[in-house]
CSV table of C-alpha atoms in Angstrom, one decimal:
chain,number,residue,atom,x,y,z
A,824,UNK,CA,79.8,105.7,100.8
A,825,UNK,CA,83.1,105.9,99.5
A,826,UNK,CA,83.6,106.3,95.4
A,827,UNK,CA,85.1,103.2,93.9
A,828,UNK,CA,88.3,103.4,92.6
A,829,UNK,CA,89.3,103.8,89.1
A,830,UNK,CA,91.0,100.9,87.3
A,831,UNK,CA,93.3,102.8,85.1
A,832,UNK,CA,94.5,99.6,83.8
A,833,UNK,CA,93.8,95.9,84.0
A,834,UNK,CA,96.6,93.3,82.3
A,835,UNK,CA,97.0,89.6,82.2
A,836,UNK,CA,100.3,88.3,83.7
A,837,UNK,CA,100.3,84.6,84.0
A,838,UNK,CA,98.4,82.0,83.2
A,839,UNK,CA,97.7,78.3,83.7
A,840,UNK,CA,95.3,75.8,83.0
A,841,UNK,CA,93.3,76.8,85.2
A,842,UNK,CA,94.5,80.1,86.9
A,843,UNK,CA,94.6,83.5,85.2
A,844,UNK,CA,97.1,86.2,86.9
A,845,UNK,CA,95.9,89.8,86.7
A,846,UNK,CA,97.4,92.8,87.4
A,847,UNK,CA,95.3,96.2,88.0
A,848,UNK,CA,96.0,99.9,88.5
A,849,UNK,CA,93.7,101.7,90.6
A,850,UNK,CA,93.2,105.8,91.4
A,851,UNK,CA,91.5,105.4,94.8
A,852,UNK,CA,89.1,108.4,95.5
A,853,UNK,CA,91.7,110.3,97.7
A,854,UNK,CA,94.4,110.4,94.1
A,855,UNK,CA,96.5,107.2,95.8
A,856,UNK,CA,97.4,104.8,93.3
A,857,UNK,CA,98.1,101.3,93.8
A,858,UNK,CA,99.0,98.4,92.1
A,859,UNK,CA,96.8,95.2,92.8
A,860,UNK,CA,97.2,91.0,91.4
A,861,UNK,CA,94.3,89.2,91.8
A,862,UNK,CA,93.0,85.9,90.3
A,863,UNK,CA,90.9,86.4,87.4
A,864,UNK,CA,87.7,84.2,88.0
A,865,UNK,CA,85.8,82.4,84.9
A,866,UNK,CA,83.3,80.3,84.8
A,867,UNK,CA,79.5,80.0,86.2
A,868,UNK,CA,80.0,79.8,89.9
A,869,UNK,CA,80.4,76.9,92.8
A,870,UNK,CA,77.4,75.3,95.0
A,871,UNK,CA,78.2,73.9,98.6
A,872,UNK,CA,75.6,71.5,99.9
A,873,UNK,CA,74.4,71.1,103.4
A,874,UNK,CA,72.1,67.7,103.1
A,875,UNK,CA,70.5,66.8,106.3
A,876,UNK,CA,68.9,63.4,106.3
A,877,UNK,CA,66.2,62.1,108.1
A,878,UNK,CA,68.3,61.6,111.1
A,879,UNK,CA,69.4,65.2,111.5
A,880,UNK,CA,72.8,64.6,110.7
A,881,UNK,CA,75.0,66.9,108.1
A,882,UNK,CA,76.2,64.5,105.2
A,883,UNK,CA,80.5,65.6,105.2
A,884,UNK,CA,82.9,64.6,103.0
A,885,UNK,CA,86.6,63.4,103.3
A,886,UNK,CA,88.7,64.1,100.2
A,887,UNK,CA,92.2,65.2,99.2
A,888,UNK,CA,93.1,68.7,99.8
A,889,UNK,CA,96.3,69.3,97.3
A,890,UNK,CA,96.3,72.9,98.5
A,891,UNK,CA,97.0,71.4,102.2
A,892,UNK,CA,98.5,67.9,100.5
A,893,UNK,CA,96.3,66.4,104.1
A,894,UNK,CA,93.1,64.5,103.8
A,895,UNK,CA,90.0,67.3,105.3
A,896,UNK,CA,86.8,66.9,106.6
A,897,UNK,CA,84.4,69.1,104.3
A,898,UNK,CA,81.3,69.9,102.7
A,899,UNK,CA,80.4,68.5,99.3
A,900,UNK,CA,80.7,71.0,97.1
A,901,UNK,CA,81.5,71.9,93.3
A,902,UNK,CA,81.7,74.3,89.8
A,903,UNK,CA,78.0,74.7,88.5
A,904,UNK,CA,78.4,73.5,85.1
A,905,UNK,CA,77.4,75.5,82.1
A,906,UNK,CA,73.2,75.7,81.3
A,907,UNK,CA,72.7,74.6,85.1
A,908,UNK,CA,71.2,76.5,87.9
A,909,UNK,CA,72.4,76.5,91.5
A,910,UNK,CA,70.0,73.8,92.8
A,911,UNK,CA,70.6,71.3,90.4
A,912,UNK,CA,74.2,72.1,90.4
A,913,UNK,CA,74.4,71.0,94.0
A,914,UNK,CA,71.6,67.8,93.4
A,915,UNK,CA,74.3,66.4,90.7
A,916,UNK,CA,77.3,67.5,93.2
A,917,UNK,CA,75.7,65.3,96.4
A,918,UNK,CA,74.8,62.6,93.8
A,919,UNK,CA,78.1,62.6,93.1
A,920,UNK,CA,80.1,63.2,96.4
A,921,UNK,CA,77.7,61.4,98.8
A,922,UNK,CA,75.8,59.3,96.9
A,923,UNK,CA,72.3,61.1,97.7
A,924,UNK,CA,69.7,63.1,95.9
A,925,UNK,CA,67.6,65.5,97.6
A,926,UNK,CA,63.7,66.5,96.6
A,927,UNK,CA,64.2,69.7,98.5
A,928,UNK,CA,66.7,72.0,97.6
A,929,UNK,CA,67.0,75.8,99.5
A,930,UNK,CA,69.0,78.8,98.2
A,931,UNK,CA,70.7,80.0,101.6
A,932,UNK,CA,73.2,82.6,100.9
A,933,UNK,CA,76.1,83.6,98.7
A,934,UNK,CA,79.6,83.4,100.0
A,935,UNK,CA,83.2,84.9,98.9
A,936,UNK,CA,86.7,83.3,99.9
A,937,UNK,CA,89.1,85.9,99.6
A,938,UNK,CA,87.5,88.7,98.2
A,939,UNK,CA,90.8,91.0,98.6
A,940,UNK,CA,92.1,89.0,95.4
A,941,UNK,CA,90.0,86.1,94.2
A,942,UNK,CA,86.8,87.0,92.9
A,943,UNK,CA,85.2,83.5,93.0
A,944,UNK,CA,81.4,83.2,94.7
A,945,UNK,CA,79.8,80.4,95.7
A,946,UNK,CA,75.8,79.9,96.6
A,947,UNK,CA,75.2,77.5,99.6
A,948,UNK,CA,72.4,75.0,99.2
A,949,UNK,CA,70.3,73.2,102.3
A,950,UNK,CA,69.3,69.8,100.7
A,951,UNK,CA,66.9,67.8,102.4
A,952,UNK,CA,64.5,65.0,101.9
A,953,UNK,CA,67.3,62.7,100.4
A,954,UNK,CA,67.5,59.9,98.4
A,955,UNK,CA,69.9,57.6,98.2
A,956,UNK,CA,71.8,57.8,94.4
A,957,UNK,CA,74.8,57.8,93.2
A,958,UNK,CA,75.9,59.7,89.8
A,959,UNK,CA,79.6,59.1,88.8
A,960,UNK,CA,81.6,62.3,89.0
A,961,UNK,CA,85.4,63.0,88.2
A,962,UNK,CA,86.7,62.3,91.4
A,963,UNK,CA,89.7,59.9,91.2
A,964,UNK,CA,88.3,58.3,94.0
A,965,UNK,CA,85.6,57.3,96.1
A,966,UNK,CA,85.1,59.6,99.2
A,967,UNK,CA,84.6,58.7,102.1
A,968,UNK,CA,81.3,60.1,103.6
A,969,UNK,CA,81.2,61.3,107.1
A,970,UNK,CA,77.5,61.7,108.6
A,971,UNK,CA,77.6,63.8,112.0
A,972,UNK,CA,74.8,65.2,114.2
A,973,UNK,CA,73.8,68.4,113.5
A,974,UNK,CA,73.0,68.8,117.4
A,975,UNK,CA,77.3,68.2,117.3
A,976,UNK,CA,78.2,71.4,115.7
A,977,UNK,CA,80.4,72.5,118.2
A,978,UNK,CA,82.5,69.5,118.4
A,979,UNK,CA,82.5,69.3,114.4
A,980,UNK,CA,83.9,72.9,114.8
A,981,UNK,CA,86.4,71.7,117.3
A,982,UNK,CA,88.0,69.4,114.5
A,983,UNK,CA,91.3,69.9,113.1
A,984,UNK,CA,90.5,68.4,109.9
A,985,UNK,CA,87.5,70.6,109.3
A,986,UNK,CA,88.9,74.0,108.4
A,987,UNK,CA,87.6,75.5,105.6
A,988,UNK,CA,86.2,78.6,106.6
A,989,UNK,CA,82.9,78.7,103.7
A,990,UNK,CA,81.9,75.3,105.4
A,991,UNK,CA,82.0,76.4,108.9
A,992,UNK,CA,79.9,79.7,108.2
A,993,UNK,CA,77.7,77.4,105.5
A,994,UNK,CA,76.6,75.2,108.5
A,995,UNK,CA,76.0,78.8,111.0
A,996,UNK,CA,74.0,80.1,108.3
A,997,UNK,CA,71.7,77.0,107.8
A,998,UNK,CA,71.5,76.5,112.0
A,999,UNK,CA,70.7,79.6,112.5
A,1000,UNK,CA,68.1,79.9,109.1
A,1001,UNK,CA,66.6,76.0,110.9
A,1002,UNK,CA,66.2,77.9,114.2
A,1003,UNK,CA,64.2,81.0,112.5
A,1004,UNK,CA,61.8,78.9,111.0
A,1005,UNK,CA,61.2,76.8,114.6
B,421,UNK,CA,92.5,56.1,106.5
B,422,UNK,CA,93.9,56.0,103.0
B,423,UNK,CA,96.6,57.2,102.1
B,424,UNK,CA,97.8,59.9,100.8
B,425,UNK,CA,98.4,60.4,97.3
B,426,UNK,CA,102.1,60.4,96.2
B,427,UNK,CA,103.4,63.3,94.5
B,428,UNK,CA,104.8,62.2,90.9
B,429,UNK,CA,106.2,66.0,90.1
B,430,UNK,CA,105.5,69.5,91.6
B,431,UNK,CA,106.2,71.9,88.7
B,432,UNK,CA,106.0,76.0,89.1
B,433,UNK,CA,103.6,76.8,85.7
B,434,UNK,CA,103.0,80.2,86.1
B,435,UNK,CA,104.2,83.1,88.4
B,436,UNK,CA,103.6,86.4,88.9
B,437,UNK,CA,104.8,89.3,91.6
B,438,UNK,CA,102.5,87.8,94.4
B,439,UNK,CA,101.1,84.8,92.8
B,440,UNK,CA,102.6,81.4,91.8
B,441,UNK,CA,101.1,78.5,89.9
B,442,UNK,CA,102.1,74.9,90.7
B,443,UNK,CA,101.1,71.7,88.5
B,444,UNK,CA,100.8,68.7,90.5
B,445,UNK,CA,100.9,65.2,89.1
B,446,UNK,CA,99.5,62.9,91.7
B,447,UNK,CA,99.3,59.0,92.1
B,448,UNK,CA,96.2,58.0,94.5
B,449,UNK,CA,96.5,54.9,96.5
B,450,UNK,CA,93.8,53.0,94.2
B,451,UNK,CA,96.4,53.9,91.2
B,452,UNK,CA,94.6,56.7,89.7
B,453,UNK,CA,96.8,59.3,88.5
B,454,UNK,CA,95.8,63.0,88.6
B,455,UNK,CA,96.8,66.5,86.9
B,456,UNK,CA,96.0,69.0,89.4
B,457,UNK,CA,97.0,73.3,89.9
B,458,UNK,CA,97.3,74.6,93.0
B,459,UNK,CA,98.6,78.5,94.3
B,460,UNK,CA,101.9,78.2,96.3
B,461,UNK,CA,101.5,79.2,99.7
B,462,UNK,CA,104.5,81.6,101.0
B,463,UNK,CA,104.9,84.0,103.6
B,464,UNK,CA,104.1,83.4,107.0
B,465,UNK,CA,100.1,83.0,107.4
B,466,UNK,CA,97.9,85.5,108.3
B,467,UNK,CA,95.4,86.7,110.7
B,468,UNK,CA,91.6,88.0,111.5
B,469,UNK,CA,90.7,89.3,114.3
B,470,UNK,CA,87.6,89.9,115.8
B,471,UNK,CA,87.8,92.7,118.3
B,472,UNK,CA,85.0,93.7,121.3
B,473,UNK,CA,84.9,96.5,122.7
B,474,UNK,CA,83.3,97.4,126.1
B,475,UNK,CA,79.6,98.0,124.6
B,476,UNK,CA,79.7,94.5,123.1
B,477,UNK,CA,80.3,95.6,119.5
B,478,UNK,CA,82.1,93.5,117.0
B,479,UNK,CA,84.8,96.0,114.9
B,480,UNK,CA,84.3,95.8,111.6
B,481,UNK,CA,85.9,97.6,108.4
B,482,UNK,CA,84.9,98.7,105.1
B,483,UNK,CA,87.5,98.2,102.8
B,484,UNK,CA,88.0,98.1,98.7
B,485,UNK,CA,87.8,94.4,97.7
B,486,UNK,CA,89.8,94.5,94.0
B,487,UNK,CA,88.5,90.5,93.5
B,488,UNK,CA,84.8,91.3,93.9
B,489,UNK,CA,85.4,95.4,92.2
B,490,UNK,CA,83.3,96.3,95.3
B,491,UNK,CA,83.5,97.9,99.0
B,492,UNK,CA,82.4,95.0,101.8
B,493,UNK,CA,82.2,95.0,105.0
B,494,UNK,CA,84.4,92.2,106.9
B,495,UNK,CA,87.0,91.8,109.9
B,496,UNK,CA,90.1,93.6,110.3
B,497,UNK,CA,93.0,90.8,108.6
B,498,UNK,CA,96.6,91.1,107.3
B,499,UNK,CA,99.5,89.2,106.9
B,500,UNK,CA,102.1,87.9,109.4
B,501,UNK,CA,105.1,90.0,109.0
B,502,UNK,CA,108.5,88.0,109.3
B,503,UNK,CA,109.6,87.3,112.8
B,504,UNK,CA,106.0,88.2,114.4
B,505,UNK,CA,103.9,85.6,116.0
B,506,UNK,CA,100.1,85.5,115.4
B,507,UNK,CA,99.1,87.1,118.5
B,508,UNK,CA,101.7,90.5,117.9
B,509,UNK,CA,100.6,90.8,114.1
B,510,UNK,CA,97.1,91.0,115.0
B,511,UNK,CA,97.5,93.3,117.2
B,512,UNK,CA,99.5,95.6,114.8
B,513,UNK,CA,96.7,95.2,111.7
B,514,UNK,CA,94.0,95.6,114.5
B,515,UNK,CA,95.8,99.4,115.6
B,516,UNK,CA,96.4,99.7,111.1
B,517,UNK,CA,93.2,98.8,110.4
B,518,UNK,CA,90.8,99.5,112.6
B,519,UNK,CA,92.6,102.4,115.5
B,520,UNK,CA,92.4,100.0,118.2
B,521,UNK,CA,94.8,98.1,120.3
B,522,UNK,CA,94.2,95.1,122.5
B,523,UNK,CA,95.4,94.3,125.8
B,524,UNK,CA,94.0,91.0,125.8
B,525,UNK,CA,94.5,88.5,122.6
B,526,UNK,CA,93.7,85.0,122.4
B,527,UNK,CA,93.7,82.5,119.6
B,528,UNK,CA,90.8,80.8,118.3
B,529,UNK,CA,91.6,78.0,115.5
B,530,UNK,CA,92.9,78.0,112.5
B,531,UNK,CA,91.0,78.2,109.4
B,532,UNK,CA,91.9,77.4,105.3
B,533,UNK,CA,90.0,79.3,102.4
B,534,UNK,CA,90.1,77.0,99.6
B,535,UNK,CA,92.0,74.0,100.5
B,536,UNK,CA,91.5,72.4,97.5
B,537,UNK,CA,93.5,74.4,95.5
B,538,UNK,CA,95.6,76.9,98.3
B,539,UNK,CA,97.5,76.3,101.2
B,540,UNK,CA,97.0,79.6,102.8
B,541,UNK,CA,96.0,79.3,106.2
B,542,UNK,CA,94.7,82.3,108.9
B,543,UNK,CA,94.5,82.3,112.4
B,544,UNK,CA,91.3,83.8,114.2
B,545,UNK,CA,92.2,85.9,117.3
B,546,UNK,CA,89.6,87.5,119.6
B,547,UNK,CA,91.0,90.6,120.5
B,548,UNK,CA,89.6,91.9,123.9
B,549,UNK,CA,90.1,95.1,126.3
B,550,UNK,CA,90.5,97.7,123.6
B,551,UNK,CA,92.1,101.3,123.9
B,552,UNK,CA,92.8,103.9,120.9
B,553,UNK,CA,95.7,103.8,119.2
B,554,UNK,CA,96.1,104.2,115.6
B,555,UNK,CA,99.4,102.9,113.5
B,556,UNK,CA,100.0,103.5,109.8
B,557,UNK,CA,99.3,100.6,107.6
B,558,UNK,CA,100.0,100.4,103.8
B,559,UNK,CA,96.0,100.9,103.1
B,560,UNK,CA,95.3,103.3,100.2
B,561,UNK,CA,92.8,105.1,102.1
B,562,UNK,CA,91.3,105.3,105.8
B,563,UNK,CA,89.1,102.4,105.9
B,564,UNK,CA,85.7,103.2,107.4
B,565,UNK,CA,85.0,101.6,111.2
B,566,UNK,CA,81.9,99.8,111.1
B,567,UNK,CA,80.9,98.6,115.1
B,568,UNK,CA,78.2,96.2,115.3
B,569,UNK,CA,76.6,94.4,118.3
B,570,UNK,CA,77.4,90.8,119.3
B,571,UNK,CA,73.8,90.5,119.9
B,572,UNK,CA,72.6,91.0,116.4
B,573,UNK,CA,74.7,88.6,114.3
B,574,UNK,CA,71.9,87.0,112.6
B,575,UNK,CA,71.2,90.6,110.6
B,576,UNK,CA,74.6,90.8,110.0
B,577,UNK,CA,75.1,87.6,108.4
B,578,UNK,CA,71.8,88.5,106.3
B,579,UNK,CA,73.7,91.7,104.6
B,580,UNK,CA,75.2,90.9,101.3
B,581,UNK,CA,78.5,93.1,101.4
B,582,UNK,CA,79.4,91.0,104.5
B,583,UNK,CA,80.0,87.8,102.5
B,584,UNK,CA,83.6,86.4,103.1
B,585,UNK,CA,83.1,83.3,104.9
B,586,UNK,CA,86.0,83.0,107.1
B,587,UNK,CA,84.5,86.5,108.9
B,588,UNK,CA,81.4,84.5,109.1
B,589,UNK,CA,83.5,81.5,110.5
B,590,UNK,CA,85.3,83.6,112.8
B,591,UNK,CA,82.3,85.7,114.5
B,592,UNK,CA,80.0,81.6,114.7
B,593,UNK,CA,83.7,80.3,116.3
B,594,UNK,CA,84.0,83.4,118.7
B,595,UNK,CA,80.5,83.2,120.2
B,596,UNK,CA,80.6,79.7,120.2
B,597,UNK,CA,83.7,80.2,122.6
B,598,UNK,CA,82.1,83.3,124.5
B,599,UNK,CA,79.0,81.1,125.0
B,600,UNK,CA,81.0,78.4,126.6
B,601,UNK,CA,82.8,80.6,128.6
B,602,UNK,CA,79.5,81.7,130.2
């Protein structure tokens, strides 16, 4: 395997609320240098929930997008708040989102979104064995919650609306992690 | 379906050479007024393309990812040069990236990576009927060619360096299509 690169130097450009701009120079292996910006990523990770209830159906979301400004058709899913773990991270998030709890909570995989330049991770959950529960959250309003057939996967895929990438291979992984265990 | 929020103000915050901030002050339809961030989406989109050759192998690359400080493995991608159409640019990163060509392309869907707080948006193309022909990118290095069957997804998605989860997307959504096919 190749020798990582060298970051000669890493500087912060810009800065927001909530976004911090970095800058790096990197010696590849080979002596090429490059300059690189990526988002600087704080914080104690995200969860994304797949609850299945007791009717095999995958509890969705439909919230406000501002990156698309469109309403999508999603996953609930949030930051795992400081002292928290993963799996109760994403029990408070579907409390929250969908108004359920789950008494069985399942570490599936980790997952990246643009790992060129953003160095955010987030853990997908399977929830199951739900309750119904709702917490209040910061959303500045209610969502609308979306049940659909897990045997429907295909169609769900089909959807427009439903295009974040992590969701789509969140719900692969669990299928596919379901049809392992029989 | 509600409505969409109305946009009070749209203000650049922060900017940097490929980067830049926007601050969003948003009126929901029940009143509620929001402070969000969001990256500014420019350019013309961009692409991932999952490429089969004749022995049923999925091309995959190695590459440097600077937001994670680690090599992963993942789908050849790049951005949509000005005046190129999806199809033509993955073509091009497919020869950059990975030494192949296509004489067949088709598009999949479209997929977002974060939509909550980017508007970036990438098209999936199965690229099909390969021959050998390499064009110079702007990569820092050779990136390493990583062939893997069709047939063994499921230990694919079980290795940790392949993580980004529209190349997980993209791979479900293209045997999803192949299986339809027949």
């Amino acid at each position: 395997m190749t020798a990582k690169p060298e970051i000669l130097k890493l500087t912060k450009v810009a800065s927001s609320r909530l976004f911090h701009i970095e800058s790096m120079q990197l010696r590849f292996s080979n002596g090429v240098e490059r300059h690189y910006e990526r988002l600087r990523t704080g914080g104690h990770g995200a969860v994304m929930i797949v609850a299945i209830n007791e009717r095999d159906e995958v509890l969705l979301i439909r919230e406000y997008a501002a990156g698309l400004e469109e309403y999508v058709l999603t996953l609930p899913k949030g930051l795992i708040d400081p002292g928290e773990d993963a799996l109760t991270a994403a029990n408070r998030e579907l409390q929250e989102e969908a108004g359920f709890g789950a008494r069985e909570l399942s570490h599936i995989r980790q997952l990246t979104a643009a790992p060129n330049y953003m160095g955010h991770r987030l853990e997908v959950i399977l929830a199951r064995d739900l309750y119904s529960n709702k917490l209040e959250g910061d959303e500045p309003e209610p969502l609308e919650l979306v049940p659909w057939p897990m045997s429907q996967l295909p169609e769900l895929f089909d959807q427009a609306e439903f295009s974040e990438g992590r969701a789509i291979a969140a719900l692969c992984l669990v299928q596919q992690r379901l049809s392992r265990a029989g």
